[in-house]
PDB file of C-alpha atoms in Angstrom:
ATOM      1  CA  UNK A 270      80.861 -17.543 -66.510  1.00  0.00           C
ATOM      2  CA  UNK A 271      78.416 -15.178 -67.427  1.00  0.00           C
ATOM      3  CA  UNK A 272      74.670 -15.403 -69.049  1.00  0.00           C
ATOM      4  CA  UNK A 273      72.522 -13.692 -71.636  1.00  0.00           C
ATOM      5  CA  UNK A 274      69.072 -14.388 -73.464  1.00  0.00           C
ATOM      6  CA  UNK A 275      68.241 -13.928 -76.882  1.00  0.00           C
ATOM      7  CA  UNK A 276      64.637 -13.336 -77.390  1.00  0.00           C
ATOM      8  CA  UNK A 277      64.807 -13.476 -81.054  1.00  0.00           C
ATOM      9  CA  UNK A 278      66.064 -16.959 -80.929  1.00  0.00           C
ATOM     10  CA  UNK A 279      64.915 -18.523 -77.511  1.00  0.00           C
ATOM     11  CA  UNK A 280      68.002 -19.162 -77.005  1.00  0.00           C
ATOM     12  CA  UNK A 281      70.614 -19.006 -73.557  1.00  0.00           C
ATOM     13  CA  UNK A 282      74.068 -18.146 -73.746  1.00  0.00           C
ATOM     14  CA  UNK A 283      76.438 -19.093 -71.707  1.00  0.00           C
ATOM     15  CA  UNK A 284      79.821 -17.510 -71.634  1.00  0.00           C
ATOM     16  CA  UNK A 285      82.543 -19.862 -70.285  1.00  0.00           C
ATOM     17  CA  UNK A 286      86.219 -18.687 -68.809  1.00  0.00           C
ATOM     18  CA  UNK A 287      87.893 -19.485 -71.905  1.00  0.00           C
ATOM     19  CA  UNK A 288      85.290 -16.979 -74.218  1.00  0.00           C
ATOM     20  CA  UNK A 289      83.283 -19.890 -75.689  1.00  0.00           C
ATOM     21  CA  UNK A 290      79.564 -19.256 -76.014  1.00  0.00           C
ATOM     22  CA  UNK A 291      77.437 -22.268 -75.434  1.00  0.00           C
ATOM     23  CA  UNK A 292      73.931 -21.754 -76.618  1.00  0.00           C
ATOM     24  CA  UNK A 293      70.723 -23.584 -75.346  1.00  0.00           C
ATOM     25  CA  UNK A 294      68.015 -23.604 -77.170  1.00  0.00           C
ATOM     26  CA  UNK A 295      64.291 -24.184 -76.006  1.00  0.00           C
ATOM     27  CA  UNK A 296      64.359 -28.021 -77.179  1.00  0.00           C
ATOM     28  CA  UNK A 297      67.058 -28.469 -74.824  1.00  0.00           C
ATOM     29  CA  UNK A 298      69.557 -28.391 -78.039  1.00  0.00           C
ATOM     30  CA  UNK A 299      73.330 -27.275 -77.036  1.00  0.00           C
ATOM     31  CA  UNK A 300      75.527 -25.646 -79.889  1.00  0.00           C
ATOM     32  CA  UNK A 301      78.431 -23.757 -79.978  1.00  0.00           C
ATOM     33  CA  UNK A 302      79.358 -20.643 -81.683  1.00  0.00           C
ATOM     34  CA  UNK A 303      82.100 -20.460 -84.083  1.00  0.00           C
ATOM     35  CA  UNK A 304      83.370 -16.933 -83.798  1.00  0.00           C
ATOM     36  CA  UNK A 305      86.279 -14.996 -82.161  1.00  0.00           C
ATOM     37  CA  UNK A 306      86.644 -15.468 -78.211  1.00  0.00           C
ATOM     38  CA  UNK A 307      84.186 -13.113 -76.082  1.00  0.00           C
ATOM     39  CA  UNK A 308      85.159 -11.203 -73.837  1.00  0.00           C
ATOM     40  CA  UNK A 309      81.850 -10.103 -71.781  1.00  0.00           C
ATOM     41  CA  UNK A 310      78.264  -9.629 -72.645  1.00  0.00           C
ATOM     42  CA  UNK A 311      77.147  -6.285 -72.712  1.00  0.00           C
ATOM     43  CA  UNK A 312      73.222  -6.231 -72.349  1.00  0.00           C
ATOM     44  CA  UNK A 313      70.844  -8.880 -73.697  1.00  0.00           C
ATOM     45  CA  UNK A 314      71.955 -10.539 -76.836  1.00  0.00           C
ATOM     46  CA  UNK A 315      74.811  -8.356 -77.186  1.00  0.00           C
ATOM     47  CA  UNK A 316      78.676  -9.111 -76.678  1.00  0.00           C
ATOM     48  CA  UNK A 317      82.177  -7.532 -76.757  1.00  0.00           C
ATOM     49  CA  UNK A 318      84.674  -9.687 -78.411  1.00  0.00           C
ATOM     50  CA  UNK A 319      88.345 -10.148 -77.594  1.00  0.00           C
ATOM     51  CA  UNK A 320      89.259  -7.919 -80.408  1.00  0.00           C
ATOM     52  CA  UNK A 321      86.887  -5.283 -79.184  1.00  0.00           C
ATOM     53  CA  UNK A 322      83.757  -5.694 -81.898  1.00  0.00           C
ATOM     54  CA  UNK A 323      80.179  -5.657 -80.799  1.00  0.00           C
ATOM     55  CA  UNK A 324      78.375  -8.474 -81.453  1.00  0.00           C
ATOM     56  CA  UNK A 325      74.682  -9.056 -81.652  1.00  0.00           C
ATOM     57  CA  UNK A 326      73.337 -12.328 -81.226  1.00  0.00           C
ATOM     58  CA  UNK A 327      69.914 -11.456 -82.260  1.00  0.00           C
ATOM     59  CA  UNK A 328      70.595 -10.374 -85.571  1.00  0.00           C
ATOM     60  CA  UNK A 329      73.234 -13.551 -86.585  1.00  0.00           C
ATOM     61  CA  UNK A 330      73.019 -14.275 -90.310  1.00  0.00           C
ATOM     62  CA  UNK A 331      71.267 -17.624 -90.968  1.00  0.00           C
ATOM     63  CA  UNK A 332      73.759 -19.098 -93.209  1.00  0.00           C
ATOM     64  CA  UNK A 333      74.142 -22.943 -93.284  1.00  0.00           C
ATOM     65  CA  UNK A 334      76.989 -23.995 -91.153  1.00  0.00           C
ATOM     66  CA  UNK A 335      79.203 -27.263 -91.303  1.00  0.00           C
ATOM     67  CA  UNK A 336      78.344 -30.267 -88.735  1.00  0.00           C
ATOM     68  CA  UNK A 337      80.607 -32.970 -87.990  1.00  0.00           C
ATOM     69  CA  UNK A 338      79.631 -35.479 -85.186  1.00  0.00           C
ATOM     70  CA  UNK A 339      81.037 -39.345 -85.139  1.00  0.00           C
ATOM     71  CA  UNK A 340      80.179 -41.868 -82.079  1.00  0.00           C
ATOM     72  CA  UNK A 341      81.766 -45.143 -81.526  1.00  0.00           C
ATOM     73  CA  UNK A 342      79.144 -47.484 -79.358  1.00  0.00           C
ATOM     74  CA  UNK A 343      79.968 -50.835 -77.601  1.00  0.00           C
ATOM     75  CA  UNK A 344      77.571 -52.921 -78.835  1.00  0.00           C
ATOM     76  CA  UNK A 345      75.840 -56.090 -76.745  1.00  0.00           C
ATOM     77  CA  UNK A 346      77.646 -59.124 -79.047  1.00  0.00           C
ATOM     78  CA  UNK A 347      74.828 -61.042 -80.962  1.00  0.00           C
ATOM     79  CA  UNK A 348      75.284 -64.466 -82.192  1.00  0.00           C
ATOM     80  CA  UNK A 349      73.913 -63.888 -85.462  1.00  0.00           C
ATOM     81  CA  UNK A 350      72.509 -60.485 -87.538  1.00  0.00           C
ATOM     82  CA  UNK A 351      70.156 -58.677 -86.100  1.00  0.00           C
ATOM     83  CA  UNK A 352      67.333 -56.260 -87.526  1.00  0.00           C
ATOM     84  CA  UNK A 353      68.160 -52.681 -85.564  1.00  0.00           C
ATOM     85  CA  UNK A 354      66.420 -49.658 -85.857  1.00  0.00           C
ATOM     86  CA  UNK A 355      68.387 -46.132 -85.535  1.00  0.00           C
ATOM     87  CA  UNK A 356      66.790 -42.971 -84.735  1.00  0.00           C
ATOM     88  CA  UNK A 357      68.305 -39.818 -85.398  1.00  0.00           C
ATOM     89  CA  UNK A 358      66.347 -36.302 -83.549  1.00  0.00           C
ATOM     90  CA  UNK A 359      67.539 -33.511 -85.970  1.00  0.00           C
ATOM     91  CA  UNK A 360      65.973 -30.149 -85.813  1.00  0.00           C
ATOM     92  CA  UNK A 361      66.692 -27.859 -88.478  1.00  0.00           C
ATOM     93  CA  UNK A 362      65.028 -25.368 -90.864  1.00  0.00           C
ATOM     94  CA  UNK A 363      67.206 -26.647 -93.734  1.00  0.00           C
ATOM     95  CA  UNK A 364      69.542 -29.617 -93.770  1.00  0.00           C
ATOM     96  CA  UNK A 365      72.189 -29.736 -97.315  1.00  0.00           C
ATOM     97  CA  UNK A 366      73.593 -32.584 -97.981  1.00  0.00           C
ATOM     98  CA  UNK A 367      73.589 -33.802 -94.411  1.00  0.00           C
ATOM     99  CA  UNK A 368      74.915 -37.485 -94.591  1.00  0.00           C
ATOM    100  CA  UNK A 369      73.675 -40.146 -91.834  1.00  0.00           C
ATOM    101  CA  UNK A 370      75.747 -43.120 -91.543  1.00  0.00           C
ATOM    102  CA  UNK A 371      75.718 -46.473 -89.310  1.00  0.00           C
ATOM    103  CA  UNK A 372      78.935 -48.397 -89.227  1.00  0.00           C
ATOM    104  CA  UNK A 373      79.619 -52.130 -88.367  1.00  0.00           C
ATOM    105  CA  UNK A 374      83.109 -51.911 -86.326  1.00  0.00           C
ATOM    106  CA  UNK A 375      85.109 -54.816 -85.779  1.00  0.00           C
ATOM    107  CA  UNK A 376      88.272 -52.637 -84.746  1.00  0.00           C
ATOM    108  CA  UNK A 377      89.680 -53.272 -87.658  1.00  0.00           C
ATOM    109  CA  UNK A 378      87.450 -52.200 -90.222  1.00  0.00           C
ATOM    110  CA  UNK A 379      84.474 -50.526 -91.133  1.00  0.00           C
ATOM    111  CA  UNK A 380      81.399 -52.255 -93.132  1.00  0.00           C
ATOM    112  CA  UNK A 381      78.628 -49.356 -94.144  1.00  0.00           C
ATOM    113  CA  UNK A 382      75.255 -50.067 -93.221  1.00  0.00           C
ATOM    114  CA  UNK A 383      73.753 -47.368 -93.083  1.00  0.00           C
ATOM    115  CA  UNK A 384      74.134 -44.520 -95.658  1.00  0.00           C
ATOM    116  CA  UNK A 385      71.190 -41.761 -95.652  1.00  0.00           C
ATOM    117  CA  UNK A 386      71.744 -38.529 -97.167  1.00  0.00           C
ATOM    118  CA  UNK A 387      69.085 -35.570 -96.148  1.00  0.00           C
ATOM    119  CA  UNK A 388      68.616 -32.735 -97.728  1.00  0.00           C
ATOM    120  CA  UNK A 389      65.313 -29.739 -96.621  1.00  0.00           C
ATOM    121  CA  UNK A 390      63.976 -28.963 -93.415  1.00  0.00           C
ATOM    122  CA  UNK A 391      64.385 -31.923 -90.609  1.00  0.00           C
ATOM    123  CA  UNK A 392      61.667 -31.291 -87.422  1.00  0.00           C
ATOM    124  CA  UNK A 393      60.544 -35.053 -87.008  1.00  0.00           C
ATOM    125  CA  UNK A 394      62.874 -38.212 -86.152  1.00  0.00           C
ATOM    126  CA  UNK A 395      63.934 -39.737 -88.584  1.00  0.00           C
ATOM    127  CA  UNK A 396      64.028 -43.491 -87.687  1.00  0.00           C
ATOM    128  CA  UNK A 397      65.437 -46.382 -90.514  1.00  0.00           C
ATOM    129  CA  UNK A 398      66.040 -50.178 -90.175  1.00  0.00           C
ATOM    130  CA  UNK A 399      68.865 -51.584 -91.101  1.00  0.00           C
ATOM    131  CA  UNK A 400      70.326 -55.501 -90.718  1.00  0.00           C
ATOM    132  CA  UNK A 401      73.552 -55.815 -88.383  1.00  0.00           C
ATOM    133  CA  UNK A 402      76.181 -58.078 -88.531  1.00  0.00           C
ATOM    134  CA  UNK A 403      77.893 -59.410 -85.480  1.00  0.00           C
ATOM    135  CA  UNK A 404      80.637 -56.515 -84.543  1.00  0.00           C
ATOM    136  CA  UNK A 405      81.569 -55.436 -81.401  1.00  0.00           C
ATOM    137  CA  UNK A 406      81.183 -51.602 -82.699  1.00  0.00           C
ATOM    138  CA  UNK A 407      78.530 -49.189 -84.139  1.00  0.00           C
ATOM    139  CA  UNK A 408      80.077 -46.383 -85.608  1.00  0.00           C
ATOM    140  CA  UNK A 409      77.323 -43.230 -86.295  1.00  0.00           C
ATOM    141  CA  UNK A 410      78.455 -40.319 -87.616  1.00  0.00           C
ATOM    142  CA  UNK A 411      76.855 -36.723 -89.071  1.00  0.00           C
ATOM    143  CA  UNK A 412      78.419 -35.113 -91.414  1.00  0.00           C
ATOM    144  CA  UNK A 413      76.871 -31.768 -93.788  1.00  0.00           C
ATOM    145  CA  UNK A 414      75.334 -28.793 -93.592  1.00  0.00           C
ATOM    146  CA  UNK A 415      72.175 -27.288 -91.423  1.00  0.00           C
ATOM    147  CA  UNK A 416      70.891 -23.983 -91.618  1.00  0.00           C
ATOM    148  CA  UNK A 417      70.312 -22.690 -88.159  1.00  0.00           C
ATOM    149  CA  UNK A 418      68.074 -22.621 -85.946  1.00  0.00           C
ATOM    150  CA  UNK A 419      69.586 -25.875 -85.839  1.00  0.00           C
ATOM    151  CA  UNK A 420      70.099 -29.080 -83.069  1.00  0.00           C
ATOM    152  CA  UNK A 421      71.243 -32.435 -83.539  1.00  0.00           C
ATOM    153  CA  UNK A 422      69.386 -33.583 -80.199  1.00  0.00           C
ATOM    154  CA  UNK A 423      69.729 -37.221 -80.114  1.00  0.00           C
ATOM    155  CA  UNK A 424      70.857 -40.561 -81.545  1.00  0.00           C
ATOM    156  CA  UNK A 425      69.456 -43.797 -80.469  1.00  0.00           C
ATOM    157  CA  UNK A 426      69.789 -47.294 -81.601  1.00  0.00           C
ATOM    158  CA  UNK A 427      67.393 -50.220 -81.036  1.00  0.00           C
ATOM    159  CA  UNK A 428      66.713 -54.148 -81.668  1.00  0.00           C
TER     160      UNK A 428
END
């Protein structure tokens, strides 16, 4: 494991054994990077890759780049529908096409409740109510694109 800061960014990398690079923002945001495995970090914000490049972290392009995220949640069983409130902490200086959506999941099937589709910059939680049937399951899932500096922090939901 090995560490490095990026000023430009305020951002920590971590280097795990298998050449992953975590990176934590200052919001407390974890993201990945998709690139070839690194092999070792060279000085601050700079890398060698397994195929021998240089990389600089503090000069990465900020294009958009694909998130996928999906979360299956036992829920407490009500006896009839209830009013819930879901809360999604995005930060991101652009979001395109990013769609939100809640799920009612009986194991069998799916029923939408939830279907929210965000596009421009995200930096405050965006929290919408919504009426739930009786399931055992939620099923929340993200699905888009976010222009970096980006973090998909937290998801809550709430009676």
């Amino acid at each position: 494991m090995a560490l490095s800061w990026v000023a430009a960014q305020s951002e920590l990398l971590v280097l795990d054994s298998a050449g992953k690079v975590l990176a934590i923002g200052g919001s407390g945001g974890v993201s990945v990077r998709s690139m070839t495995a690194v092999r070792s970090f060279v000085e601050p914000a700079m890398a060698v890759t397994a195929a021998n490049t240089l990389v600089d972290f503090s000069r990465e392009r900020q294009t958009a780049v694909p998130v996928v995220w999906r979360r299956r949640v036992l829920t407490p069983k009500p006896a009839k529908i209830l009013r819930r409130t879901a809360t999604f902490l995005i930060d991101a200086l652009r979001a395109i096409d990013l769609q939100l959506t809640v799920a009612a999941d009986s194991g069998g099937g799916v029923q939408r409740l939830l279907d929210l589709q965000v596009n421009g910059p995200v930096n405050a939680p965006l929290r919408i109510s919504f009426r739930a049937p009786a399931r055992p399951y939620l099923t929340c899932s993200v699905n888009g694109l976010l222009q970096p500096p980006a973090h998909l922090l937290q998801f809550q939901i709430a009676n």
